[in-house]
Short mmCIF file of C-alpha atoms in Angstrom, two decimals:
data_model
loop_
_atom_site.label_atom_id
_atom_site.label_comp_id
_atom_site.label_asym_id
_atom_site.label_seq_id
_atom_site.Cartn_x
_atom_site.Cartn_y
_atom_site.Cartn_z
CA UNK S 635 33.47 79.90 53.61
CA UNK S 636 34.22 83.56 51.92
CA UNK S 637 33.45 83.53 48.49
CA UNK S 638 35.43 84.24 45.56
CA UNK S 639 34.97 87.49 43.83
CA UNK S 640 33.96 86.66 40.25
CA UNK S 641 37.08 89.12 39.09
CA UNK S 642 39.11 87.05 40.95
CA UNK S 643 37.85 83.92 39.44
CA UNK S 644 38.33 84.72 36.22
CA UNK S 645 42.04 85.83 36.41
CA UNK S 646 42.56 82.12 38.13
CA UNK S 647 41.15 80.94 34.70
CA UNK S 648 43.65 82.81 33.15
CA UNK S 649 46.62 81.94 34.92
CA UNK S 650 45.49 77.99 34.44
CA UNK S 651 45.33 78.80 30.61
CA UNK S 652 48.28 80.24 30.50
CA UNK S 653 50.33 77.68 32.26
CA UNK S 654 48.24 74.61 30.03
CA UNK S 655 49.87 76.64 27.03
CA UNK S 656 53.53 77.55 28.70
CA UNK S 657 53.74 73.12 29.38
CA UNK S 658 52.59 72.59 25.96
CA UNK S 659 54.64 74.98 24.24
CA UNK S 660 57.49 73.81 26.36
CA UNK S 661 56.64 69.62 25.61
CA UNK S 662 56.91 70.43 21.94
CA UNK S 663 59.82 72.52 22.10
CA UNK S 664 61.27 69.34 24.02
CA UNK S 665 60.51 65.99 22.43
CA UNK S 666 61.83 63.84 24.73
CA UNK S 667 59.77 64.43 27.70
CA UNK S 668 56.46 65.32 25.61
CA UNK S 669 57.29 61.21 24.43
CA UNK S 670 57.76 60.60 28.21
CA UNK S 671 54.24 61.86 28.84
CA UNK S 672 52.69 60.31 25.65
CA UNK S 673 54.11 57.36 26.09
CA UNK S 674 52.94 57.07 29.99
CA UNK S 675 49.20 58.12 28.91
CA UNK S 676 48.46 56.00 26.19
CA UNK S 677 49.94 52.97 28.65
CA UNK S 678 47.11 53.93 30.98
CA UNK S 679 44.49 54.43 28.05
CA UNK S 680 45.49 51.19 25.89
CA UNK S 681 43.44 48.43 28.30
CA UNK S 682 40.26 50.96 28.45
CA UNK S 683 40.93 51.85 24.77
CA UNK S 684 41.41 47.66 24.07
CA UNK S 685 37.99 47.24 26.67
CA UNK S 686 36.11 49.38 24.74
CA UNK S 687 36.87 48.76 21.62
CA UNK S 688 36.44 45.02 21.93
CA UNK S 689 32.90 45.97 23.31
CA UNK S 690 31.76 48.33 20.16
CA UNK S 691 33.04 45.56 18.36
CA UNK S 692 31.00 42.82 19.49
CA UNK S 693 28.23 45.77 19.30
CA UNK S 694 28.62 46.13 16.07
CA UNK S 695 29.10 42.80 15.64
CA UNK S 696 25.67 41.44 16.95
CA UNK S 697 23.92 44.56 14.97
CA UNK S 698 24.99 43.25 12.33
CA UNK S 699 24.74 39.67 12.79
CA UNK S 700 20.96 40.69 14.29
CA UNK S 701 20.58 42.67 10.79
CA UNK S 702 21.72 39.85 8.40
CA UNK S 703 19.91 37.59 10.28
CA UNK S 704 16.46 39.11 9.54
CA UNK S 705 17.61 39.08 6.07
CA UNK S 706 18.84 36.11 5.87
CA UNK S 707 15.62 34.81 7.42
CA UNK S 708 13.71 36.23 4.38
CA UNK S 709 16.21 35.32 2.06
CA UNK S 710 15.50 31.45 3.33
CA UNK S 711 12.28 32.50 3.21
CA UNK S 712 12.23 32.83 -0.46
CA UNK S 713 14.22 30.22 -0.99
CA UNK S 714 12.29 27.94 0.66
CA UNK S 715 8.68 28.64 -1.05
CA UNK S 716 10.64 28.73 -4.25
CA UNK S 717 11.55 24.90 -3.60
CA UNK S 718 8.06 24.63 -2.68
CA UNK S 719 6.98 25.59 -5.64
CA UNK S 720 9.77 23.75 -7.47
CA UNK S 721 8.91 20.68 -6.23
CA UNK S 722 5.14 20.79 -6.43
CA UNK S 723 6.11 21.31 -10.22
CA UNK S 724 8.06 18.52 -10.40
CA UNK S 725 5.61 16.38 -8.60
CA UNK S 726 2.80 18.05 -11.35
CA UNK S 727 5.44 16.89 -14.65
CA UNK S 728 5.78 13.49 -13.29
CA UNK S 729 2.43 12.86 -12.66
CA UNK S 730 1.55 14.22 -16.11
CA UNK S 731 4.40 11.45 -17.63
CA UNK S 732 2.39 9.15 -15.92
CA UNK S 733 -0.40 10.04 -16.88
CA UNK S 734 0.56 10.52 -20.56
CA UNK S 735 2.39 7.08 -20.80
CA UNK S 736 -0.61 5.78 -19.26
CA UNK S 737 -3.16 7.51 -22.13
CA UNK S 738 0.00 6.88 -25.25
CA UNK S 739 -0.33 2.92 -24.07
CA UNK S 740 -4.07 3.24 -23.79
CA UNK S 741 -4.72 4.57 -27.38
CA UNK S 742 -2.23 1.95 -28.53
CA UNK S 743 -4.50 -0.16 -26.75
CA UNK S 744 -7.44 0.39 -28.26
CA UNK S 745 -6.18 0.79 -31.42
CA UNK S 746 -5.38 -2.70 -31.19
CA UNK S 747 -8.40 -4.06 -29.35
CA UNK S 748 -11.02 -2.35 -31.78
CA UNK S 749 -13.78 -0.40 -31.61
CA UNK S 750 -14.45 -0.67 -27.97
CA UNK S 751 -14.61 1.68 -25.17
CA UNK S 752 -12.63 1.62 -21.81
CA UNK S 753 -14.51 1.88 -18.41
CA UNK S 754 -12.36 2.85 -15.86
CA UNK S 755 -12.51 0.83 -12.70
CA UNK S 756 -11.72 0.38 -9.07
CA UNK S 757 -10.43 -2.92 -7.19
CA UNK S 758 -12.43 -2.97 -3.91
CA UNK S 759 -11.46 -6.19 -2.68
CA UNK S 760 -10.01 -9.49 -3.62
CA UNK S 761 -11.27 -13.15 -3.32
CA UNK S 762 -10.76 -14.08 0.65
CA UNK S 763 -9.85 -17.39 -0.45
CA UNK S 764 -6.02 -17.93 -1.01
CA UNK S 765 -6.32 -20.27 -4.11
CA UNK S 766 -8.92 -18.48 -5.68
CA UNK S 767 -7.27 -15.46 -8.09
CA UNK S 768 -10.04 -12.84 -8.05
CA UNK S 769 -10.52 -9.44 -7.56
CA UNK S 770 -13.75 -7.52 -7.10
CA UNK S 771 -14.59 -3.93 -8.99
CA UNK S 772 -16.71 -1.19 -8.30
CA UNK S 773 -18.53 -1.01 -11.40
CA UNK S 774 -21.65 -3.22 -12.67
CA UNK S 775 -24.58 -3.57 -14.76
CA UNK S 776 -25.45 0.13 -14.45
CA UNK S 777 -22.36 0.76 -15.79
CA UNK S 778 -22.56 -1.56 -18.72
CA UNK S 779 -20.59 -4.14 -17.43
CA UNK S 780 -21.08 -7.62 -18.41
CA UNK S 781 -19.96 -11.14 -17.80
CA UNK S 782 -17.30 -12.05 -20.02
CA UNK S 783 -16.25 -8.56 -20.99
CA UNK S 784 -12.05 -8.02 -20.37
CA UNK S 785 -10.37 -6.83 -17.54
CA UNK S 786 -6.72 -4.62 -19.07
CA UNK S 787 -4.64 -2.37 -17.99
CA UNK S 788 -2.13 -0.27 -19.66
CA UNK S 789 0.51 -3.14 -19.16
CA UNK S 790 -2.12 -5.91 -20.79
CA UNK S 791 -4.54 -8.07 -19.70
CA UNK S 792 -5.52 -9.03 -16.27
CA UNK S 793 -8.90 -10.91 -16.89
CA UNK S 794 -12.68 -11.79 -17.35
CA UNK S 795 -15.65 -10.28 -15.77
CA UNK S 796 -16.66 -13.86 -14.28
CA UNK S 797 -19.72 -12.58 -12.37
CA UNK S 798 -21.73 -8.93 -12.49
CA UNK S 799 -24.30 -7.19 -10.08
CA UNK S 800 -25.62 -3.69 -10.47
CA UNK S 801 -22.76 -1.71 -8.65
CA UNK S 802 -19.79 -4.33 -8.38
CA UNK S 803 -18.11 -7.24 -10.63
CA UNK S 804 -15.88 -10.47 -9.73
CA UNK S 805 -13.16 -10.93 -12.19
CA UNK S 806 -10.93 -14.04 -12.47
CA UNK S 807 -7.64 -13.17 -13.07
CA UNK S 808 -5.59 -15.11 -15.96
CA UNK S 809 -3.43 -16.23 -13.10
CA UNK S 810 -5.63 -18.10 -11.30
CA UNK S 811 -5.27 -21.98 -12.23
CA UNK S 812 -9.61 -22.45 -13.79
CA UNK S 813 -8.12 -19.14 -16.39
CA UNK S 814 -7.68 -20.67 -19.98
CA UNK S 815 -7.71 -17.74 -22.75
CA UNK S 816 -6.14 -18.35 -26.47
CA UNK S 817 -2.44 -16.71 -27.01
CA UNK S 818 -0.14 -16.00 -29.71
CA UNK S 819 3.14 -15.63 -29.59
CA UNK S 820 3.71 -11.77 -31.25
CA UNK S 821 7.43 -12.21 -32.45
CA UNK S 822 7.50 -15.64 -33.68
CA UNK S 823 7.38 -16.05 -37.42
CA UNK S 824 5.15 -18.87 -36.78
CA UNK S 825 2.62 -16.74 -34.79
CA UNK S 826 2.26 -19.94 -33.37
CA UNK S 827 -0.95 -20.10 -30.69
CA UNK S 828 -1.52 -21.93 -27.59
CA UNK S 829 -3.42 -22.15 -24.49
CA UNK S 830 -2.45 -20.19 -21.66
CA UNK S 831 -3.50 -21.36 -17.86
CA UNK S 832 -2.61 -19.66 -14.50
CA UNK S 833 -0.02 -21.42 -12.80
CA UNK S 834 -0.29 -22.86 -9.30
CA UNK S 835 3.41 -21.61 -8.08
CA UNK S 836 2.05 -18.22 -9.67
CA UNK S 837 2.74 -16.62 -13.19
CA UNK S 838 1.15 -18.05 -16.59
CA UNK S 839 1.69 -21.70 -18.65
CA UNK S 840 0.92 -21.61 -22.48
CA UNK S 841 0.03 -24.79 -23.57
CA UNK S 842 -0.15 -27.10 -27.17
CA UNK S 843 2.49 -25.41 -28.59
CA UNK S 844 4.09 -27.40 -31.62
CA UNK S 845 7.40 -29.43 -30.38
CA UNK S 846 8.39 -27.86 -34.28
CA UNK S 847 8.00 -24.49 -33.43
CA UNK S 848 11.19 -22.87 -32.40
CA UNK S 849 10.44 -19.93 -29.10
CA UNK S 850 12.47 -17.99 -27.56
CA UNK S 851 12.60 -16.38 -23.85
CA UNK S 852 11.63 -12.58 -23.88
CA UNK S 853 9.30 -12.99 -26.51
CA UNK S 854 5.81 -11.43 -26.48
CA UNK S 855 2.69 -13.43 -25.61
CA UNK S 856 -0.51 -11.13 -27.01
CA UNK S 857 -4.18 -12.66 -26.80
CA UNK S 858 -5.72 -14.28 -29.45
CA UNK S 859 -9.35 -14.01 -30.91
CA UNK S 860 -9.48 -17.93 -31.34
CA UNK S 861 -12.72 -18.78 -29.21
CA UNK S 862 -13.52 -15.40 -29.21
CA UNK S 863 -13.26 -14.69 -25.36
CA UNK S 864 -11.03 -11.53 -26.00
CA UNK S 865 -10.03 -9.30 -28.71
CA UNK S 866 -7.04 -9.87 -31.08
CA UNK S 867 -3.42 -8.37 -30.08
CA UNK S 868 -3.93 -7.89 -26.11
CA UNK S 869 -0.48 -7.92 -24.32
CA UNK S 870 -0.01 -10.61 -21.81
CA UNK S 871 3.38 -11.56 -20.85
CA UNK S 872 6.71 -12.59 -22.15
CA UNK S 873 7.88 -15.77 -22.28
CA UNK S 874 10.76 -16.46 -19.26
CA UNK S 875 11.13 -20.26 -19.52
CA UNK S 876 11.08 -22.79 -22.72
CA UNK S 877 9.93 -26.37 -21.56
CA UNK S 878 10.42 -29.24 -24.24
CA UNK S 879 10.98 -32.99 -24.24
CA UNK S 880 12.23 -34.80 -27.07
CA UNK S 881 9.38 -37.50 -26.34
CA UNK S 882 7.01 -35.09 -26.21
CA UNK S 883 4.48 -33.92 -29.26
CA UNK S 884 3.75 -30.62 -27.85
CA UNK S 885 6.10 -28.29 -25.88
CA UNK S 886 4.69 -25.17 -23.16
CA UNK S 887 5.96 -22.12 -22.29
CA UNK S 888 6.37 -20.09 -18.76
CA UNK S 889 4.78 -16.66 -18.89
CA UNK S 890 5.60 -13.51 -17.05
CA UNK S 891 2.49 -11.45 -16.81
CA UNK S 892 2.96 -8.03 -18.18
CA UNK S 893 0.58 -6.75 -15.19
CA UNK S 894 1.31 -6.69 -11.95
CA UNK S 895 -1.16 -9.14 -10.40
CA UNK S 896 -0.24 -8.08 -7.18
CA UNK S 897 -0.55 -4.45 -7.02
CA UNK S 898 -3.48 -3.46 -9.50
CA UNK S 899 -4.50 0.25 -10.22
CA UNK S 900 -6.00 1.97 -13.25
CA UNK S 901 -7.45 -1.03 -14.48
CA UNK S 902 -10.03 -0.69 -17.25
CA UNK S 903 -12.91 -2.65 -18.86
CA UNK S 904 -13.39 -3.31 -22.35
CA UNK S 905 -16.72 -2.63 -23.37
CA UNK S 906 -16.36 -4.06 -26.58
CA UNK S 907 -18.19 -6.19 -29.28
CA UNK S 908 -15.98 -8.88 -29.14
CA UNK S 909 -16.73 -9.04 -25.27
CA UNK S 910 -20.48 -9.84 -26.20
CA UNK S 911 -21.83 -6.32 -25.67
CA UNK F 203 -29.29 -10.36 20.22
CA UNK F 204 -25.99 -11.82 20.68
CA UNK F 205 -26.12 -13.40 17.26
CA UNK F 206 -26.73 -9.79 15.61
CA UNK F 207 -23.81 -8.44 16.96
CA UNK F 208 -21.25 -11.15 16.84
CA UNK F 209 -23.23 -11.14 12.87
CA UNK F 210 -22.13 -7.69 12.61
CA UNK F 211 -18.60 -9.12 13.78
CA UNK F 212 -18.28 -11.34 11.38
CA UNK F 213 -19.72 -9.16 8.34
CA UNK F 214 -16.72 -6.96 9.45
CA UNK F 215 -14.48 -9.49 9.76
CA UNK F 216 -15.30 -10.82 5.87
CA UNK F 217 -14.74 -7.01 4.91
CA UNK F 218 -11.36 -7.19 6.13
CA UNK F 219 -10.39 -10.57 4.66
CA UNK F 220 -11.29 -9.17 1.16
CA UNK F 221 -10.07 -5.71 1.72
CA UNK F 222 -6.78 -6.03 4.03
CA UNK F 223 -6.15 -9.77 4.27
CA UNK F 224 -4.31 -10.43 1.20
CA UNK F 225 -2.13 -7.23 1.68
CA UNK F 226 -0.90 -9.29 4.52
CA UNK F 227 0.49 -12.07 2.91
CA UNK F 228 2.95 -14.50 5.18
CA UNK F 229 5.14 -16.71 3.81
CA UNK F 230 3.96 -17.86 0.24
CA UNK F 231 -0.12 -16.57 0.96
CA UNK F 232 -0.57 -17.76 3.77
CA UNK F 233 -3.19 -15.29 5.87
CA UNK F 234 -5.10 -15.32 8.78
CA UNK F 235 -9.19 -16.73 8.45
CA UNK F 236 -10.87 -14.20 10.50
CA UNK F 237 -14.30 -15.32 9.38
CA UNK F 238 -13.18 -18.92 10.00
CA UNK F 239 -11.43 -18.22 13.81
CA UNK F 240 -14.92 -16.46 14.76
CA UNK F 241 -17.11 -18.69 13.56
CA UNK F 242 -15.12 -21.67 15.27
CA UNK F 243 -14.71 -19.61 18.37
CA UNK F 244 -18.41 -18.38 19.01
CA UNK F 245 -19.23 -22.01 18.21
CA UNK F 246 -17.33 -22.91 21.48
CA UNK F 247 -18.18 -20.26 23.75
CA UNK F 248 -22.20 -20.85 22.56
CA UNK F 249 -22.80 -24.43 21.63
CA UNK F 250 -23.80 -25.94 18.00
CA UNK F 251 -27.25 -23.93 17.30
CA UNK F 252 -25.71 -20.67 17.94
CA UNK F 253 -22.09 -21.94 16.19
CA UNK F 254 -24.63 -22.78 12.81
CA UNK F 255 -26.14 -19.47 12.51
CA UNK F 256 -22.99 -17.74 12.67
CA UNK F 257 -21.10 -19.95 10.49
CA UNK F 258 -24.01 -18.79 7.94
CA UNK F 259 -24.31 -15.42 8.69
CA UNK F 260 -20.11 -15.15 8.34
CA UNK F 261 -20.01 -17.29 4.77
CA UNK F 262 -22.62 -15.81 3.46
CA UNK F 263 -20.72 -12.20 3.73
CA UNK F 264 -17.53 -14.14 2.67
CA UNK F 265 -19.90 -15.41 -0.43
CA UNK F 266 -20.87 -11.74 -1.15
CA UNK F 267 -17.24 -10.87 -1.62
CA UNK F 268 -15.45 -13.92 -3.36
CA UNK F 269 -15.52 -15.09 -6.57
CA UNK F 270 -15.88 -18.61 -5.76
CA UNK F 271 -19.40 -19.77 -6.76
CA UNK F 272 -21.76 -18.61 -4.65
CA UNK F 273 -23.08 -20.34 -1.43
CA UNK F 274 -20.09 -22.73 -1.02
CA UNK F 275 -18.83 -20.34 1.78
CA UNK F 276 -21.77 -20.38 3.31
CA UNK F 277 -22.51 -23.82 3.85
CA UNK F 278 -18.57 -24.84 4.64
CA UNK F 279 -18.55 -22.05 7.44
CA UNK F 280 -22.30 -22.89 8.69
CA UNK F 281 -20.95 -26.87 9.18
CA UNK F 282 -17.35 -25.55 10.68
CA UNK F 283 -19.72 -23.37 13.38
CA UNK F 284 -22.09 -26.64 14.08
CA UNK F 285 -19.09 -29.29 14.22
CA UNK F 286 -16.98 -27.18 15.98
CA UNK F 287 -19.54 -27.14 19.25
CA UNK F 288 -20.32 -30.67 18.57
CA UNK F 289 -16.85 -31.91 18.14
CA UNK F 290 -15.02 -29.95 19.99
CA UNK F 291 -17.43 -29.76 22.96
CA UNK F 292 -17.21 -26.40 25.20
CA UNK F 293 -14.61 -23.80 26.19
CA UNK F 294 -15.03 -24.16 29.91
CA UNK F 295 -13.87 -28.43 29.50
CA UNK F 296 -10.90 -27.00 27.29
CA UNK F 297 -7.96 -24.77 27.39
CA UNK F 298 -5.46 -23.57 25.09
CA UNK F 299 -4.74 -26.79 23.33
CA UNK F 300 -8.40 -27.24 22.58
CA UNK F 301 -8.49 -23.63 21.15
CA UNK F 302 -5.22 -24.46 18.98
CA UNK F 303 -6.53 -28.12 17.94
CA UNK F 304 -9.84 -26.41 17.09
CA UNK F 305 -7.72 -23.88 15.52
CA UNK F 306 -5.72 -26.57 13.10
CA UNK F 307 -9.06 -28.99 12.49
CA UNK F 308 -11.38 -26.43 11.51
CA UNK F 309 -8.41 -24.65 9.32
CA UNK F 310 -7.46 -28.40 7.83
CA UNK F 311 -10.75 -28.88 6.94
CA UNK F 312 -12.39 -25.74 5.92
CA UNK F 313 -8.98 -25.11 3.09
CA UNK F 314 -9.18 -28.80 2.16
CA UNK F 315 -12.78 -28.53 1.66
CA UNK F 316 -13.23 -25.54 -0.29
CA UNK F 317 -10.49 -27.07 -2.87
CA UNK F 318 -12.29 -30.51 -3.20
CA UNK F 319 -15.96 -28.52 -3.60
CA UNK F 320 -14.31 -26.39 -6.37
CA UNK F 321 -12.38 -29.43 -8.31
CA UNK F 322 -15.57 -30.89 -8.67
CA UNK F 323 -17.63 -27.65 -10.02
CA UNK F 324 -14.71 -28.06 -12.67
CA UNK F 325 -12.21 -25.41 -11.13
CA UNK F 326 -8.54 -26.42 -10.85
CA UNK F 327 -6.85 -27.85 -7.86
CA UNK F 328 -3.84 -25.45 -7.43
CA UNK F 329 -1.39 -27.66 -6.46
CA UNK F 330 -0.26 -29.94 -3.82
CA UNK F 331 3.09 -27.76 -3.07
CA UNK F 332 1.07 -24.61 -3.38
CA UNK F 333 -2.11 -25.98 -1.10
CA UNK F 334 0.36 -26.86 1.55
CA UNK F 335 2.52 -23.72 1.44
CA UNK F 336 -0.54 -21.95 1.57
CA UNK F 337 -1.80 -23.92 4.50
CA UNK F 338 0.98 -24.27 7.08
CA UNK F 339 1.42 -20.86 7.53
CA UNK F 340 -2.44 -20.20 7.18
CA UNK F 341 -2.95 -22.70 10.45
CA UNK F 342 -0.12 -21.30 12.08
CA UNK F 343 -1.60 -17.98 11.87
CA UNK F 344 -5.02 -19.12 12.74
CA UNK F 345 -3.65 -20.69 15.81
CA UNK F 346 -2.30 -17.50 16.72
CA UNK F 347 -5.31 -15.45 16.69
CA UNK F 348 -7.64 -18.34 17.94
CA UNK F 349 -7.37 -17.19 21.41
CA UNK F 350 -8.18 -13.67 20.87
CA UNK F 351 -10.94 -14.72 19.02
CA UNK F 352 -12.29 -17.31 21.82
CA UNK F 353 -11.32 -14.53 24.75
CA UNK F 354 -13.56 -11.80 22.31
CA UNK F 355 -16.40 -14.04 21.94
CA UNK F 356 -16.73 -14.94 25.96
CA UNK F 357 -16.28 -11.39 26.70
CA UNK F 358 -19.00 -10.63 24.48
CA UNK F 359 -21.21 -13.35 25.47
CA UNK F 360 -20.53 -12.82 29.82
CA UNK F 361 -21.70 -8.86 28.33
CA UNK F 362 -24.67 -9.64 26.83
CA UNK F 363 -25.82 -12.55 29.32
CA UNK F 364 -25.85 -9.88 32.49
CA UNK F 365 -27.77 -7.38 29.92
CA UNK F 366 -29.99 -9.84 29.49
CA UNK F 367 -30.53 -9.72 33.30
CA UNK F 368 -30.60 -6.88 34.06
CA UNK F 369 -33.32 -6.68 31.49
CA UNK F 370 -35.29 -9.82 33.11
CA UNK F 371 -35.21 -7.99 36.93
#
């Protein structure tokens, strides 16, 4: 093939130049055809224009959907240990409400019971024997525990150390039917006092009450020092049920214990004079 | 041998009467004797002597962990695991009804027992209504797990008898 002399070549150029401007110059001295020929090119642009603009779209799209993700990702990040933390804090303030309930009834406790300290104990197990209402505690002699010696906790009473070995001690709870403690009723003007018994169907009985002395349900039962088994003012129940007969000389009263018999925790002993320390 | 580790059974057994038994109350306290259902079991599978010395070794662990007065779970259990063999004759003559009778005797009289031995030490009979709610579901239960019992004491006993010779040849 003969080759094009370079001279040659570039007067082609030229002459292509020059014709590009003479059809431009011509289009916008005519504006119909040059919107003819705009009109025709854009029709065959629009679907690749429409493709690829859909396409840098979506690009741009998943960038950024990629780029809030990873920040969205740390903002949940943050989020989420700050509920962590929020949570462990509320856990912390309730337990502490607990906890300081627990102590406010405790030193109201004590101020009532006297002089006495409180030895914090365990339940280990309870009597294997369904009649039998008695619970074992991880604390004995070496701990200064002794027989006799009352069994509270925040709530009121729950019993008497009834036997005591060096590590462990069996308590009879008031509930159990052999119980008999002295109780007085708080709210009465009478203070009237009785005898209060566990109660084979469960809950408490107080007994030799006056048929004169007028009770009430909801009233308070507290312990009473009469026979000296426990110290004055110990909560025990309220009363739930009033049973009198017009025949009868004495009436009795049905007692909800203010413990939970069932499910005992911080339970403490009384280690104090009146419990024959 | 055997009686050391059916003991160490029954020491477990006692530690799970006083520790998890009571959480699983049935139908107005009514819970399963584990001590008891051994004790009456091994008594069948191994005849009176052995049935004694379990029936002591399982009360007195009960004894260690009740507040009843001591000893009176002791001796109850150590007659239930004599009279049970002696009564009751042997597992091989007896099948399921003599492991549920055994089951309802020895629960009968081991409950009725205990309350009679503690009215008279001056503790409080709890009831008619409350002994019997407590009761029926306490035998039913007892019946229930009777046969485990029984099948875990043979097992253990057909183990330790080819041990044994082994040991001998």
């Amino acid at each position: 093939m003969a080759r094009v002399a370079p001279a040659r070549r570039r007067s082609r150029s030229w002459i292509f130049v020059l014709l590009l401007l003479g059809a431009v110059g011509g289009l916008m001295l005519a504006p119909g055809p040059a919107h003819e020929v705009e009109a025709f090119g854009s029709r065959l642009l629009e679907p690749l224009q429409a493709s690829v603009s859909a396409v840098a779209g979506q690009a741009e799209d998943v960038t950024s959907v990629v780029r809030r993700m990873s920040e969205l990702s740390r903002q949940n990040d943050q989020y989420r240990e700050e509920i962590d933390r929020l949570q462990a804090e509320i856990a912390r303030l309730r337990e502490l409400e607990v906890e300081n309930r627990d102590l406010r009834n405790l030193l109201g406790l004590k101020q009532r019971a006297g002089t006495g300290e409180l030895l914090p104990v365990r339940v280990i197990a309870r009597d294997p024997s369904p009649f039998v209402q008695a619970i074992t505690l991880d604390r004995g002699t070496d701990d200064g525990v002794k027989e006799g010696m009352t069994i509270i906790t925040w709530r009121g009473v729950v019993g008497r150390v009834s036997r005591v070995s060096p590590s462990s001690s069996k308590v009879l709870l008031i509930t159990d039917t052999s119980s008999s403690i002295s109780g007085r009723i708080q709210s009465s003007e009478s203070r009237v006092t009785g005898i209060i018994r566990g109660r084979p169907e469960g809950g408490l009985l107080m007994q030799r009450i006056p048929q004169e002395e007028t009770l009430q349900t909801g009233e308070t039962v507290v312990t009473s020092d009469f026979g000296g088994l426990m110290p004055e003012g110990l909560v025990i129940g309220q009363i739930i049920q009033i049973r009198r007969k017009d025949v009868d000389v004495l009436q009795e009263a049905v007692i909800e214990p203010s413990a939970d018999m069932k499910r005992l925790e911080r339970l403490y002993v009384l280690l104090s004079p009146s419990d024959g320390r | 041998m055997a009686l050391l580790i059916y003991g160490a059974v029954l020491v477990l057994a006692a530690l799970a009467e006083s520790t998890v038994g009571y959480r699983l109350d049935a139908l107005g306290g009514g819970r399963v004797n584990l001590v008891l259902v051994l004790v009456a079991a091994w008594s069948l599978v191994r005849g009176a002597q052995d049935g004694l010395a379990g029936g002591l070794i399982g009360g007195l662990a009960l004894d260690l962990m009740s507040g009843t007065p001591f000893g009176l779970h002791t001796v109850l259990l150590g007659l239930v695991g004599w009279g049970t063999a002696t009564g009751g004759g042997t597992l091989e003559r007896g099948g399921l009804a003599l492991l549920f009778g055994t089951a309802v005797l020895t629960t009968v009289a081991y409950h009725g027992v205990t309350v009679l031995v503690l009215r008279v030490l001056g503790w409080d009979f709890p009831g008619l209504m409350r002994f019997v709610n407590v009761l029926v579901p306490t035998i039913f239960l007892n019946a229930l797990f009777m046969p485990f019992a029984a099948a875990f004491a043979r097992r253990l006993d057909r183990a330790l008898s080819s041990w044994r010779r082994l040991e001998l040849e």
